[in-house]
mmCIF file of C-alpha atoms in Angstrom:
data_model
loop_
_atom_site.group_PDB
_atom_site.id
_atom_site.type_symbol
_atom_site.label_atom_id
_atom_site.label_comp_id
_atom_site.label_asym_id
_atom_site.label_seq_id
_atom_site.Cartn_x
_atom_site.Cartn_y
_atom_site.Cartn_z
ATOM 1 C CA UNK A 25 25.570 -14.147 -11.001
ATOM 2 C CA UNK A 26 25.656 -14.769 -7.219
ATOM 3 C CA UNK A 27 22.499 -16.228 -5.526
ATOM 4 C CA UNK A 28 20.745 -14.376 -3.859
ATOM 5 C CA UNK A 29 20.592 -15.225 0.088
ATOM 6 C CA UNK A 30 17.537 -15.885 2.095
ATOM 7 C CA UNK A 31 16.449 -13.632 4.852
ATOM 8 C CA UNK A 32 16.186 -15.832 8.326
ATOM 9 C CA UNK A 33 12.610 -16.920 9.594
ATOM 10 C CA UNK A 34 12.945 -14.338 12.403
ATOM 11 C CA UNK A 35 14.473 -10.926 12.587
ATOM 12 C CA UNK A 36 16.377 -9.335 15.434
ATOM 13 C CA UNK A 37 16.188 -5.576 16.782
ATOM 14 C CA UNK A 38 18.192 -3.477 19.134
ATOM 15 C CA UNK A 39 19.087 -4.852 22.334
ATOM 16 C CA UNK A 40 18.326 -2.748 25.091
ATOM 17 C CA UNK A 41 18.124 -2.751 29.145
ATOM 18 C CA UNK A 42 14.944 -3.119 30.793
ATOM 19 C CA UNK A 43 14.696 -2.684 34.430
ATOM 20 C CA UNK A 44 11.389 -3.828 35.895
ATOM 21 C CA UNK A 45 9.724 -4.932 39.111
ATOM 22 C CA UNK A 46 11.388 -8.566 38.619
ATOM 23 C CA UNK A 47 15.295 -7.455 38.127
ATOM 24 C CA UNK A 48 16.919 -6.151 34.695
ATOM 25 C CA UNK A 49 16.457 -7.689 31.837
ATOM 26 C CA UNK A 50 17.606 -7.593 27.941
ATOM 27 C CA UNK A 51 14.856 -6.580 26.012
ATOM 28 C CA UNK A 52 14.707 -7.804 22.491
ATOM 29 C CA UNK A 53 11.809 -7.455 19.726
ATOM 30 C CA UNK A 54 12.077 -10.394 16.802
ATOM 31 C CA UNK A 55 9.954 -10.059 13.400
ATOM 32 C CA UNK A 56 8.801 -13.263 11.880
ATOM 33 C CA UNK A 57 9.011 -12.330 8.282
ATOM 34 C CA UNK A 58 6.364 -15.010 7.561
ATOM 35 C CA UNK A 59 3.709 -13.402 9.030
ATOM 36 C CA UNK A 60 4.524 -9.523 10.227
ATOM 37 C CA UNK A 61 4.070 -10.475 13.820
ATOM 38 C CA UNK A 62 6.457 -8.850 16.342
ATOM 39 C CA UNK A 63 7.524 -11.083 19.248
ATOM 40 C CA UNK A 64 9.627 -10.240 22.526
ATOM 41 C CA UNK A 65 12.432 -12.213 24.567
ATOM 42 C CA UNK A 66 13.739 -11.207 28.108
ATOM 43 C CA UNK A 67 17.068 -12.300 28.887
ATOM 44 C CA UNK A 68 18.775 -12.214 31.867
ATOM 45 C CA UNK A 69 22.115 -13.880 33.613
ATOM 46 C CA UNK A 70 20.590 -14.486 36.738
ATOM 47 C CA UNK A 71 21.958 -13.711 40.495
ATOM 48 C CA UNK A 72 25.113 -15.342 40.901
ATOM 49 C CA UNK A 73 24.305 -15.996 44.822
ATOM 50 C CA UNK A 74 21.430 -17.463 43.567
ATOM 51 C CA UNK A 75 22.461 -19.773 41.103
ATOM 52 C CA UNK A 76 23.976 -22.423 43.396
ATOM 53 C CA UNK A 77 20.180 -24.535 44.178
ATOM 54 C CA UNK A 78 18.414 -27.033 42.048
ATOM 55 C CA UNK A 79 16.826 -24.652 39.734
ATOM 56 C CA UNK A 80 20.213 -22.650 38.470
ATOM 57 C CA UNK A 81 21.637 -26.320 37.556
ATOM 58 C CA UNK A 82 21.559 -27.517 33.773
ATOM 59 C CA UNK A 83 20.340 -25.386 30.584
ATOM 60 C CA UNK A 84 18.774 -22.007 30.595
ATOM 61 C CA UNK A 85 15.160 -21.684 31.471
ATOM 62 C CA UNK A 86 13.246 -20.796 28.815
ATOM 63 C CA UNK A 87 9.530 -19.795 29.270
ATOM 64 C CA UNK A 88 7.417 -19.869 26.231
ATOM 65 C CA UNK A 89 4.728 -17.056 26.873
ATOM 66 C CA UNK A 90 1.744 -16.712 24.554
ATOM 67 C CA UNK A 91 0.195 -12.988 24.756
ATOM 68 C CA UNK A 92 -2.524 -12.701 26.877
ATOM 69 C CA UNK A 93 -3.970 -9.300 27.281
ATOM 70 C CA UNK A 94 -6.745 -9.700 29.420
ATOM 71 C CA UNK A 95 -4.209 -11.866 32.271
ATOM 72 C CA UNK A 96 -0.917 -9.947 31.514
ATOM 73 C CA UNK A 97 -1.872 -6.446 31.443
ATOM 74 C CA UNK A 98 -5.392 -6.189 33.016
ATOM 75 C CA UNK A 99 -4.512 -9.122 35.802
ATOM 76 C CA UNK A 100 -7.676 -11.458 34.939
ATOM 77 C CA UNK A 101 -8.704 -14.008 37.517
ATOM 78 C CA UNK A 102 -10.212 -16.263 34.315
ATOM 79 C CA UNK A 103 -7.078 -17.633 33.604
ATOM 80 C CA UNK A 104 -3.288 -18.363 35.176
ATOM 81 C CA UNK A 105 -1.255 -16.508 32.342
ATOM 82 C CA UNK A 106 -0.677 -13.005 34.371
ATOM 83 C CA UNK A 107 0.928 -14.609 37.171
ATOM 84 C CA UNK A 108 2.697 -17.734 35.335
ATOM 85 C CA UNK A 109 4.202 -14.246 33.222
ATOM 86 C CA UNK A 110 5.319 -12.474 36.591
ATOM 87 C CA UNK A 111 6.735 -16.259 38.285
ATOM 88 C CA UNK A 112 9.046 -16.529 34.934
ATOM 89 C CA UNK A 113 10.301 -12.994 35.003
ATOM 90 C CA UNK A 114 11.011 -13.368 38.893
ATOM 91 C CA UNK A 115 12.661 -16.758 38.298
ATOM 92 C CA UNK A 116 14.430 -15.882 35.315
ATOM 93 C CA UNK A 117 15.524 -12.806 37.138
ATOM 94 C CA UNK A 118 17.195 -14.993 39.547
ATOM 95 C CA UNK A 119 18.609 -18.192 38.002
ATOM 96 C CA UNK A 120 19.224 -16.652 34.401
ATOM 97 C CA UNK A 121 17.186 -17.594 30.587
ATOM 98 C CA UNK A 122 14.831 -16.076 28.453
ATOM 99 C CA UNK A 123 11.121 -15.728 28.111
ATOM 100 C CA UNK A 124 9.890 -15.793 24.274
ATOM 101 C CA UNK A 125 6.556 -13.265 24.500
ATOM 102 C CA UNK A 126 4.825 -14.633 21.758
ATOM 103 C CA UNK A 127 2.295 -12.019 20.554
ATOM 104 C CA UNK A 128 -0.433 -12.861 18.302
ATOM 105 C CA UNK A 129 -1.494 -16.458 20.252
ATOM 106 C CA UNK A 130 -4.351 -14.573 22.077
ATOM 107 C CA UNK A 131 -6.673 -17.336 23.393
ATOM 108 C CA UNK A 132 -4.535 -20.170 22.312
ATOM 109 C CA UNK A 133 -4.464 -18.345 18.998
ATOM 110 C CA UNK A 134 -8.028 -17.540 18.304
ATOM 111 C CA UNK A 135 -7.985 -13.858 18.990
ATOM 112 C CA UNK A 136 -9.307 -11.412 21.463
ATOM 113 C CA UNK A 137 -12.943 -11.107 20.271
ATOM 114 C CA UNK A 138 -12.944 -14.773 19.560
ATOM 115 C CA UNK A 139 -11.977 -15.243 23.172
ATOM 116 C CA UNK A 140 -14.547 -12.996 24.475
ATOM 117 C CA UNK A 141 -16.886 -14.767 22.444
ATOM 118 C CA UNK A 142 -15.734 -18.058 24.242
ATOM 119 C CA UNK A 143 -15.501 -16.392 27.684
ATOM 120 C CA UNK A 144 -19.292 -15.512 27.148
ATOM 121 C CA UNK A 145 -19.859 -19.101 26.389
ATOM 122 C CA UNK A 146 -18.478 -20.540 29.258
ATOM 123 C CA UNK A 147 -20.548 -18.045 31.506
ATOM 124 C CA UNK A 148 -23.415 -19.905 29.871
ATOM 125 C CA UNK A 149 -21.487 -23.109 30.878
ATOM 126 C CA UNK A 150 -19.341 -24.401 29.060
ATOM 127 C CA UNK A 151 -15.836 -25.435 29.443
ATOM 128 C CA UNK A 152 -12.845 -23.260 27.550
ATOM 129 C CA UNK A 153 -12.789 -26.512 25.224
ATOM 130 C CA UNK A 154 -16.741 -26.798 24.487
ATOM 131 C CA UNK A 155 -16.720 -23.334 24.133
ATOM 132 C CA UNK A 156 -13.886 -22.807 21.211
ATOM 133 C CA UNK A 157 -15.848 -26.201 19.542
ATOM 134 C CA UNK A 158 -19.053 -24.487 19.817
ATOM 135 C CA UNK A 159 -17.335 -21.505 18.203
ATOM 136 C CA UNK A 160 -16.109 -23.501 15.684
ATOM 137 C CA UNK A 161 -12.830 -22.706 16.315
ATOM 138 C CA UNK A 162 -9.740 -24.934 17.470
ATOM 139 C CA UNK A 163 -8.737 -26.067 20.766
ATOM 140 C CA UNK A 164 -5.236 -24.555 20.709
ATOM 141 C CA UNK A 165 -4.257 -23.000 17.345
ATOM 142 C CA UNK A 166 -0.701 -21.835 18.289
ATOM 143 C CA UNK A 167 2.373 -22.466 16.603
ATOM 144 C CA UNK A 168 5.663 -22.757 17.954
ATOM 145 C CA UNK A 169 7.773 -22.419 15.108
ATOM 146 C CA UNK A 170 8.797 -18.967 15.331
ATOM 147 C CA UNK A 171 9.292 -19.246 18.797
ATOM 148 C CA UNK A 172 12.054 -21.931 17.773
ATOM 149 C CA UNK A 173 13.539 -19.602 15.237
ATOM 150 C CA UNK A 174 14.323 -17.150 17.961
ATOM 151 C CA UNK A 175 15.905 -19.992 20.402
ATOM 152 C CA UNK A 176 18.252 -21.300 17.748
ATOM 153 C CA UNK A 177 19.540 -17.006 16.866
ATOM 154 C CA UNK A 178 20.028 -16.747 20.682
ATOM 155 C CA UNK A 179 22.264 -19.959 20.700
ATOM 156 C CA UNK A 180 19.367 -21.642 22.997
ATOM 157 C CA UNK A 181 19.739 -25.510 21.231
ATOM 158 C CA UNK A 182 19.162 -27.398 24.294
ATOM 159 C CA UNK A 183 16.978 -26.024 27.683
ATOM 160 C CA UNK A 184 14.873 -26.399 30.352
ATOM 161 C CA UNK A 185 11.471 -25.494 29.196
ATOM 162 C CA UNK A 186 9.437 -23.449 32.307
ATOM 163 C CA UNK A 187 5.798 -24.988 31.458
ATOM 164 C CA UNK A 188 2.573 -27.558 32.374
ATOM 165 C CA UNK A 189 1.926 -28.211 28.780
ATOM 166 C CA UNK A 190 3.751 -31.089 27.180
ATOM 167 C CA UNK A 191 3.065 -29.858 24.082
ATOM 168 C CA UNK A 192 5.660 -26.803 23.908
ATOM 169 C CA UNK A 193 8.030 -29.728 25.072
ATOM 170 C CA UNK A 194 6.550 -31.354 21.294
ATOM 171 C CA UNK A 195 6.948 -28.704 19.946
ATOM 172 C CA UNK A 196 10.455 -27.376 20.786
ATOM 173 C CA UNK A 197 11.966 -30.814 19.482
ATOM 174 C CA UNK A 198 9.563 -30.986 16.598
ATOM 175 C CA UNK A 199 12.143 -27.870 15.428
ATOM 176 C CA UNK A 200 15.473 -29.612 16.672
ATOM 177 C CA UNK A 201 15.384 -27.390 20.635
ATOM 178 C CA UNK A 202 16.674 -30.470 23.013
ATOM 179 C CA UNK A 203 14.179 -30.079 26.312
ATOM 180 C CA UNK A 204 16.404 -31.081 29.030
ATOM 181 C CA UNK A 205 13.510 -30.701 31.348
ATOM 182 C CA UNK A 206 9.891 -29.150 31.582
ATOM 183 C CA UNK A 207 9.958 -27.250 34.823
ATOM 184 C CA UNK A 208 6.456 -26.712 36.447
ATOM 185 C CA UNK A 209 5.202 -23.100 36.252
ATOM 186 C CA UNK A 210 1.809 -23.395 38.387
ATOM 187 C CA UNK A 211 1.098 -21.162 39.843
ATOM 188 C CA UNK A 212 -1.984 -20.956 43.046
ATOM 189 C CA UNK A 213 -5.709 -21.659 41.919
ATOM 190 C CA UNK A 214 -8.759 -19.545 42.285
ATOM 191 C CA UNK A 215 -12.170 -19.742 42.227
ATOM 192 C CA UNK A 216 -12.113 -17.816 39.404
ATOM 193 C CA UNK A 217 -9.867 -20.275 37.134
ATOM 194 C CA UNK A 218 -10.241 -23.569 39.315
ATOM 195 C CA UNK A 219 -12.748 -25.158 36.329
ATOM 196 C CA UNK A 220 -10.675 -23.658 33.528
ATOM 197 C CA UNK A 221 -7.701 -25.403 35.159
ATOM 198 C CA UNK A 222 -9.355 -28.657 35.918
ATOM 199 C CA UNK A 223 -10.318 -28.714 31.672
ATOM 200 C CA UNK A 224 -6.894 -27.810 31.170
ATOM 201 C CA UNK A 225 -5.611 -31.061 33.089
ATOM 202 C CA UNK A 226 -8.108 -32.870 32.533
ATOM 203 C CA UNK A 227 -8.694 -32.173 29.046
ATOM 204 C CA UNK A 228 -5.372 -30.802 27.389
ATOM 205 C CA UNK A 229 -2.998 -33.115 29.461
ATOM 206 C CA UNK A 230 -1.845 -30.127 31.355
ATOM 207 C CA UNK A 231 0.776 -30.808 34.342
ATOM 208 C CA UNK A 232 -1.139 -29.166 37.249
ATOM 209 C CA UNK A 233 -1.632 -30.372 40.810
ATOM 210 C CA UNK A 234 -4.297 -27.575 41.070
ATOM 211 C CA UNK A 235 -2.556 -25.939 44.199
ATOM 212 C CA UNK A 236 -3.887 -23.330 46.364
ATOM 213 C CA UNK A 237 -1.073 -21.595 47.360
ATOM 214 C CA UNK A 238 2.591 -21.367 46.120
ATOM 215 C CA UNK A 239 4.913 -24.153 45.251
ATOM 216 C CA UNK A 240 7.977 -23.967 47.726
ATOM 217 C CA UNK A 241 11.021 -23.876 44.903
ATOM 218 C CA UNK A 242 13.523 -26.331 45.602
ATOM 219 C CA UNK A 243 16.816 -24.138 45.640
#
């Protein structure tokens, strides 16, 4: 009697063309058959004129995006995830990788009524870290694990990791993905996000220089 053979962590759908504001992309959806959650990648080659600077040199770029409804589809000030989402796809677009859109990680993983709940909490005050304490909930509850699955299927073993957080870098070689380099994704402050920033630097050992307008990209 053969044995039976496992499923992998991470299944693959179609892959389709996506054309958007950024360039074309591949399009791929990816169920994690641990826990039912459907994640995304964007792929592209990049611009072949464009590859020649600093930042088409080396592995892919790889941006590790956790979903963020309120930044990515309704453009909230509160945080820097909208426009760190639109700086990978344009950059990606241009010098060739993938972003992982990891769905389900909603407020660092805590949800989007739990992040209300802590956005209400920092009106009254407190910082995005006191406010997830006071909530009972953890700092950062994401997991990166499927997001490695879906590297290692692609062929993406060693990259350059598009980031401020140090710990996707601990993650990614926690699950054997070699980070040649983490590439700064800041993007410009605002008065809106400047103190959820500063916590995030100051607080979560996040790589920011807490800019007001845009990095020049070395190319």
């Amino acid at each position: 009697m053969s044995e039976a053979v496992a499923s992998p962590p991470v299944l693959p759908g179609p892959e389709v063309h996506l054309p958007t504001a950024f360039g074309d992309f591949t399009a791929t959806a990816w169920t994690d058959t641990r826990t039912g959650v459907e994640h995304m990648t964007l792929s592209a080659p990049g611009t072949e004129t464009e590859r020649a600077g600093t930042l088409g040199e080396g592995a892919p770029l790889v941006r590790l995006h956790s979903e963020c409804l309120t930044g990515d589809v309704f453009g909230s000030y509160r945080c820097d995830c909208g426009e760190q989402l639109e700086q990978a796809m344009e950059l990606i677009a241009l010098y060739g990788g993938t972003i992982v859109y990891l769905r389900g990680q909603e407020g660092r993983g805590i949800g989007l009524a739990n992040k209300l709940r802590a956005y209400a909490l920092q009106e009254a005050g407190a910082d995005t870290v006191e406010a997830n304490e006071q909530l009972g909930l953890p700092v950062d509850a994401r997991d990166y694990q499927a997001a490695a699955d879906i590297l290692h299927q692609l062929g993406l073993h060693r990259i350059r990791l598009l980031t401020n957080n140090p710990a996707k870098q601990d993650w990614m070689r926690r699950f054997d993905i070699e980070v040649e380099a983490m590439v700064p994704s800041e993007v410009p402050i605002r008065a809106e996000n400047e103190r959820y920033l500063q916590t995030k630097r100051d607080r979560m050992d996040h790589h920011l220089t807490l800019l007001r307008t845009k990095p020049v990209q070395q190319s």
